[in-house]
Amino acid sequence: MSGVENIEPFTDGFVSALCPELVLFAGLILLIIIPNLGKGTVRIPGTQTRVMWLFGGDRFKLTSNPRLPAWIATITLGAAFVLTMLSFQDGVDRAAIVTDSGKQLMLVNGFSRVFELIFFGALTLAAFASMNRLEVRGIGPKLSTNDLYNNRRQADFYILMLTCALGMSVVALAQDLFVLFIGLELASFSTYVLVAFYKETKAGTEAGMKYFIVGSVASGVGLYGLSMLYLWAGSLQFDVLASQFVINGTDPLPLIGIGFVLVGFGFKVSAAPFHFAAPDAYAGASSPIAGILATASKAMGIIGLLRMLLIVAAPEASEDGTVWLTLLGILSLVTMTWGNIAALGSTNPKRMLAYSSVAHAGYMLAAITAIGAWNWDDSLAGDGGESAVAVLTALIFHLVVLVAFKLGAFLVLSILESDGDASRLSSLGGLAKREPFLAVAMFIFMISLAGVPPLAGFVSKLLVIMGIVKVAIGQMGAEIVAGGDLGLADVHWVWWLAFAMVINSAISMYYYLRIGVVMFFEEAEEGRSGPLPVGWQVRFAILACLMATLFMGVASDKLLEICEVAAQSLNYGWN
Amino acid sequence: MIDWISIPLVAFPIIASMILLAFVSNGTERMRERLGAPIRMTCLVFSLIMLMITTGMFFQYFGDVSWMNIAFNDYEYQTTYSWIESLGINWAVGLDALSFPMVWLTTFLLPVTIIATWNEKSGATYFPLLLLMGGALIGVFVSLDLFMFYVFWELTLIPMFFLILKWGGKDRKYASQKFFIYTFTASVVMLLGLITLYFLQDPYSLPSAGTMTGRSFSIPELIDSARSSNVGDNWYLGEQMQKILFVMLMIGFLVKLPAVPFHTWLPDAHVQAPTGGSMLLAGVMLKMGAYGMFRLPISLFPHALYHFQLALMIIGMVSLVWGAIVCLGQTNLKKMVAYSSVSHMGVILIGIATMQPMGWAAALFMMFAHGIISPMLFAVCGAFKHHYHSMEIGAMRGMAKHSPWLATSMMFAWMASLGLPLLAGFVAEIMMLIALWHMISLDGWSIWWMVGPALVLALTAAYYLWSMQRTIFEGGEEGQPPANMVGHPIPDISNSEKFAMLIMAFFTILFGIMPWIGLDMMDDWTKQIFDGLIIFVGKGGA
């Protein structure tokens, strides 16, 4: 692996290293400026001359177009996505953004790039699909003030999307807990407002409020943990923390601090027992935003968890780490089971998807536990980081493909929501007759979530299980060849997490299939049998998700390589 | 050698049916109605082409292959393409005497099913689903890679789920979900077993090991390495692990088979499924379980098989007897036939548990014979339902008078299923009995093990004859057609149904009189696998 190139802000290489983020920033500025352009003039003081100032006044036809902000946001996010993609073309350059004194603030590498891919991809699709969500009431001066106000809301919505993307990419890049926290809060605040943005229903405001209160408490606890860590280590840089942990990780202070920080991230990934706000937030938010919460926002939380884990998982910090390991394992078991059991009983498709998202958080926690298990247990640590990379690859792959089918499912619900309502199972009724494409797409997303081959969801779940089993089995293959007779008792206990995962997949099958049954074989609700609202954008986004779900299922080779590069680049002296 | 499997037999039906489905489901209702007939014809032609290919394979038309004397773990038409290199996943296909009869059976049943259900409603989506089902089933049988095997294994669930859900009976929602969840649960346990098996390999020891994981999913390579370490008292992967993995894999296969404690999904699925779905379900899908047992646990873990011999024997006996007893109490014709399938699958398990080459050959031949006979049973049931709008055994009396064709087909199918000599089912059953005798005398098992099969011979005859008596012969003149048929002319089966029945009857007779057409290669293969495996366990054998 090539060395890291250190770059100070605004020096050579800065632009090329942070290209996607700068594009986002430029787009953000444009999004603020362009919808405000108009025929406004300003009088030069002391004279009668009025000079065109271009701000305010009657807006031009183009700039007053309510669809314009959506297009700007989509194109910006899409450009950032493409630029991130291109950076994989010939290996990701590893570049660090450092302060004057040489401290690393951000690190551009495969890991951060892949996560940016997740964030930008999800947000592009959501922004594009939202174009059909927010009501648009014509263009021009004849509109009433209310209509104008309504149209202007568009810009607010998409500005929040861009800040969200910016915050998330900072989280992915951060090499310092404080930088990470700033990014996290930027993204979180954007999502709080985005959740509450669905003002057409009462549930939207309520959900936004709940999400905000619970989220800010979680952030507060996290921040408190950060301050403890700072008190203990005198720095919040990951490598400093890690090396400190190796030396005196047995202190109670860092352990408690890390616990608090984990609460903050646990909320983001909606892991039990911090998941209570999630179903309300998902059900109350408009569906594309709920999709963002379930994919990009969750990936952001996973980054936090991974970073923290790698601090406590520094190879030499042995015994005390196992406390966290056991705790994580129990947490993952509880999360996946709770999510699935709760989803069984929910009749609101959005709540059901929220609980399924909780269950998926459980699977991811299981993977993280496995990484920890590899690092902590001496008997398993023999293979030079290979197992940990395998699990991490699986985890990243899972997060990437989750965007395709989870967001896709929410987008289908989004169309139904525009049709009136998507908060009952029966609102999906008769979808196969009303629009077969949507029903087929939804069914494929559902069984992909359940993990049925040959879809992307199967490959990702398989990879996670494989990673866990690989860690659990370790070097047993060679031992058996050498004549050892080993049983399940000799396998590391994380194997049982894999077992819990497969059993949970089987449980989840029930509620995923139920959606299919309702769509194909139940009649539409009273008065809802007509055609669905039009809007090619959201359908195009669904098609893109569908293609990705199918394609990643059968041809996952390339993406897998990318994820492997990413996993290897998050290497804290594993080798 | 040209790859005659991947494209023509697997990819082609799947992709063609997907295209047809996508094309049809986006059209209007009216277009779907108008397209029904051409699509049905297209599917029939496609399936006939596939049948011609497999038949051509049998007659060695495509290259010089021999179905006899294939060494154990050697495959004809073996082809491998790289799929996901980092994990050691390949697209690997091949045929041997275990899989070839099943593949031929699938391609044989596809056109027969299409013909037998020629008038099924909303055919524009029904027939492509059958084709998709066929492609996925063939995929299971030809795959020589664990990943690919599992993918097709689960893929078969989706078309069957829709077949039951869309064309099924009254309780179809319950039945289809139960079917899906039941078998899915078993398969994920199997999947975990497969993955554990995968990682228990010695890293980088197999040729097609993945670049990232160092392990291989290749079935032939795994079997080779298993065989080289299953020597004498040495267990491949160690004693405990081998037992655990054996149980995990067997759970998946026993549920699919299904064997008795896990059989409850089958009657529901069968009773609710449309005729075509039942025919494929009983004809080929159940055999996936038996096929999987031979392909993986038996080939990989002979020691564990020997260890669990008694357990398998008990499960087999219970399936055999319990299935037959339940049949006696059924009033629903299709449910009776479904339980008779459970009973016949017990024969396969007993055949495996005898640990005799002949028992295994009996199991293989049972898979094949039951694959021809049971679709006929279900075709008869379907015709019965279609013409008399009821499934109750007492609903129609004096069929011999009203509908002689249906009565004859029913009689023939029933006789074939109860094991009348000179019909295909008889060969398998008698072989199983001989193998069981052989085992009892060789290994000193109690003679009481013979009681079960002997009892079942009588029970099977009883329930079949009884149901025939009540439907075909009794009544007649004063007619006891079901109330909803009174006053209407009582129809006989349609020409397409007659044709399908005739074909199935012909092959039942053909394989009854000349079983060696298929049996020889199975016999040969079981000897090969037996010599390859059991000698090491230190057991006498034949």
Tab-separated table of C-alpha atoms in Angstrom, chain A residues 156-157 159-165 167-168 171 181-197 208-209 211-220 223 267-268 289 293 297 300:
chain	number	residue	atom	x	y	z
A	156	ASP	CA	-34.959	24.594	1.406
A	157	PHE	CA	-35.538	20.904	1.016
A	159	ILE	CA	-30.314	22.623	0.441
A	160	LEU	CA	-30.809	20.341	3.405
A	161	MET	CA	-30.099	17.348	1.217
A	162	LEU	CA	-26.796	18.843	0.138
A	163	THR	CA	-25.739	19.764	3.664
A	164	CYS	CA	-26.646	16.262	4.665
A	165	ALA	CA	-24.362	14.885	1.948
A	167	GLY	CA	-21.865	16.245	6.626
A	168	MET	CA	-21.869	12.584	5.775
A	171	VAL	CA	-17.830	11.705	8.657
A	181	PHE	CA	-18.616	14.678	15.355
A	182	ILE	CA	-19.014	17.937	13.454
A	183	GLY	CA	-19.832	16.059	10.279
A	184	LEU	CA	-22.215	13.839	12.164
A	185	GLU	CA	-24.075	16.793	13.614
A	186	LEU	CA	-24.251	18.591	10.273
A	187	ALA	CA	-25.808	15.538	8.713
A	188	SER	CA	-28.010	14.842	11.727
A	189	PHE	CA	-29.475	18.301	11.885
A	190	SER	CA	-30.228	18.167	8.199
A	191	THR	CA	-32.039	14.901	8.648
A	192	TYR	CA	-34.018	16.158	11.639
A	193	VAL	CA	-35.416	18.934	9.504
A	194	LEU	CA	-35.879	16.708	6.493
A	195	VAL	CA	-37.945	14.304	8.582
A	196	ALA	CA	-40.116	17.152	9.813
A	197	PHE	CA	-40.388	18.537	6.293
A	208	GLY	CA	-39.451	15.157	13.284
A	209	MET	CA	-39.842	16.310	16.861
A	211	TYR	CA	-36.430	12.144	16.113
A	212	PHE	CA	-34.859	15.459	17.015
A	213	ILE	CA	-35.286	15.044	20.776
A	214	VAL	CA	-34.049	11.489	20.949
A	215	GLY	CA	-31.301	12.232	18.465
A	216	SER	CA	-30.030	15.250	20.300
A	217	VAL	CA	-29.991	13.378	23.593
A	218	ALA	CA	-27.961	10.650	21.908
A	219	SER	CA	-25.609	13.245	20.424
A	220	GLY	CA	-25.294	14.902	23.803
A	223	LEU	CA	-20.363	14.440	23.073
A	267	PHE	CA	-28.739	5.704	17.724
A	268	LYS	CA	-27.658	6.441	14.176
A	289	ILE	CA	-36.186	10.658	3.370
A	293	LEU	CA	-32.351	7.331	7.098
A	297	SER	CA	-27.617	7.707	7.703
A	300	MET	CA	-22.731	6.990	8.690
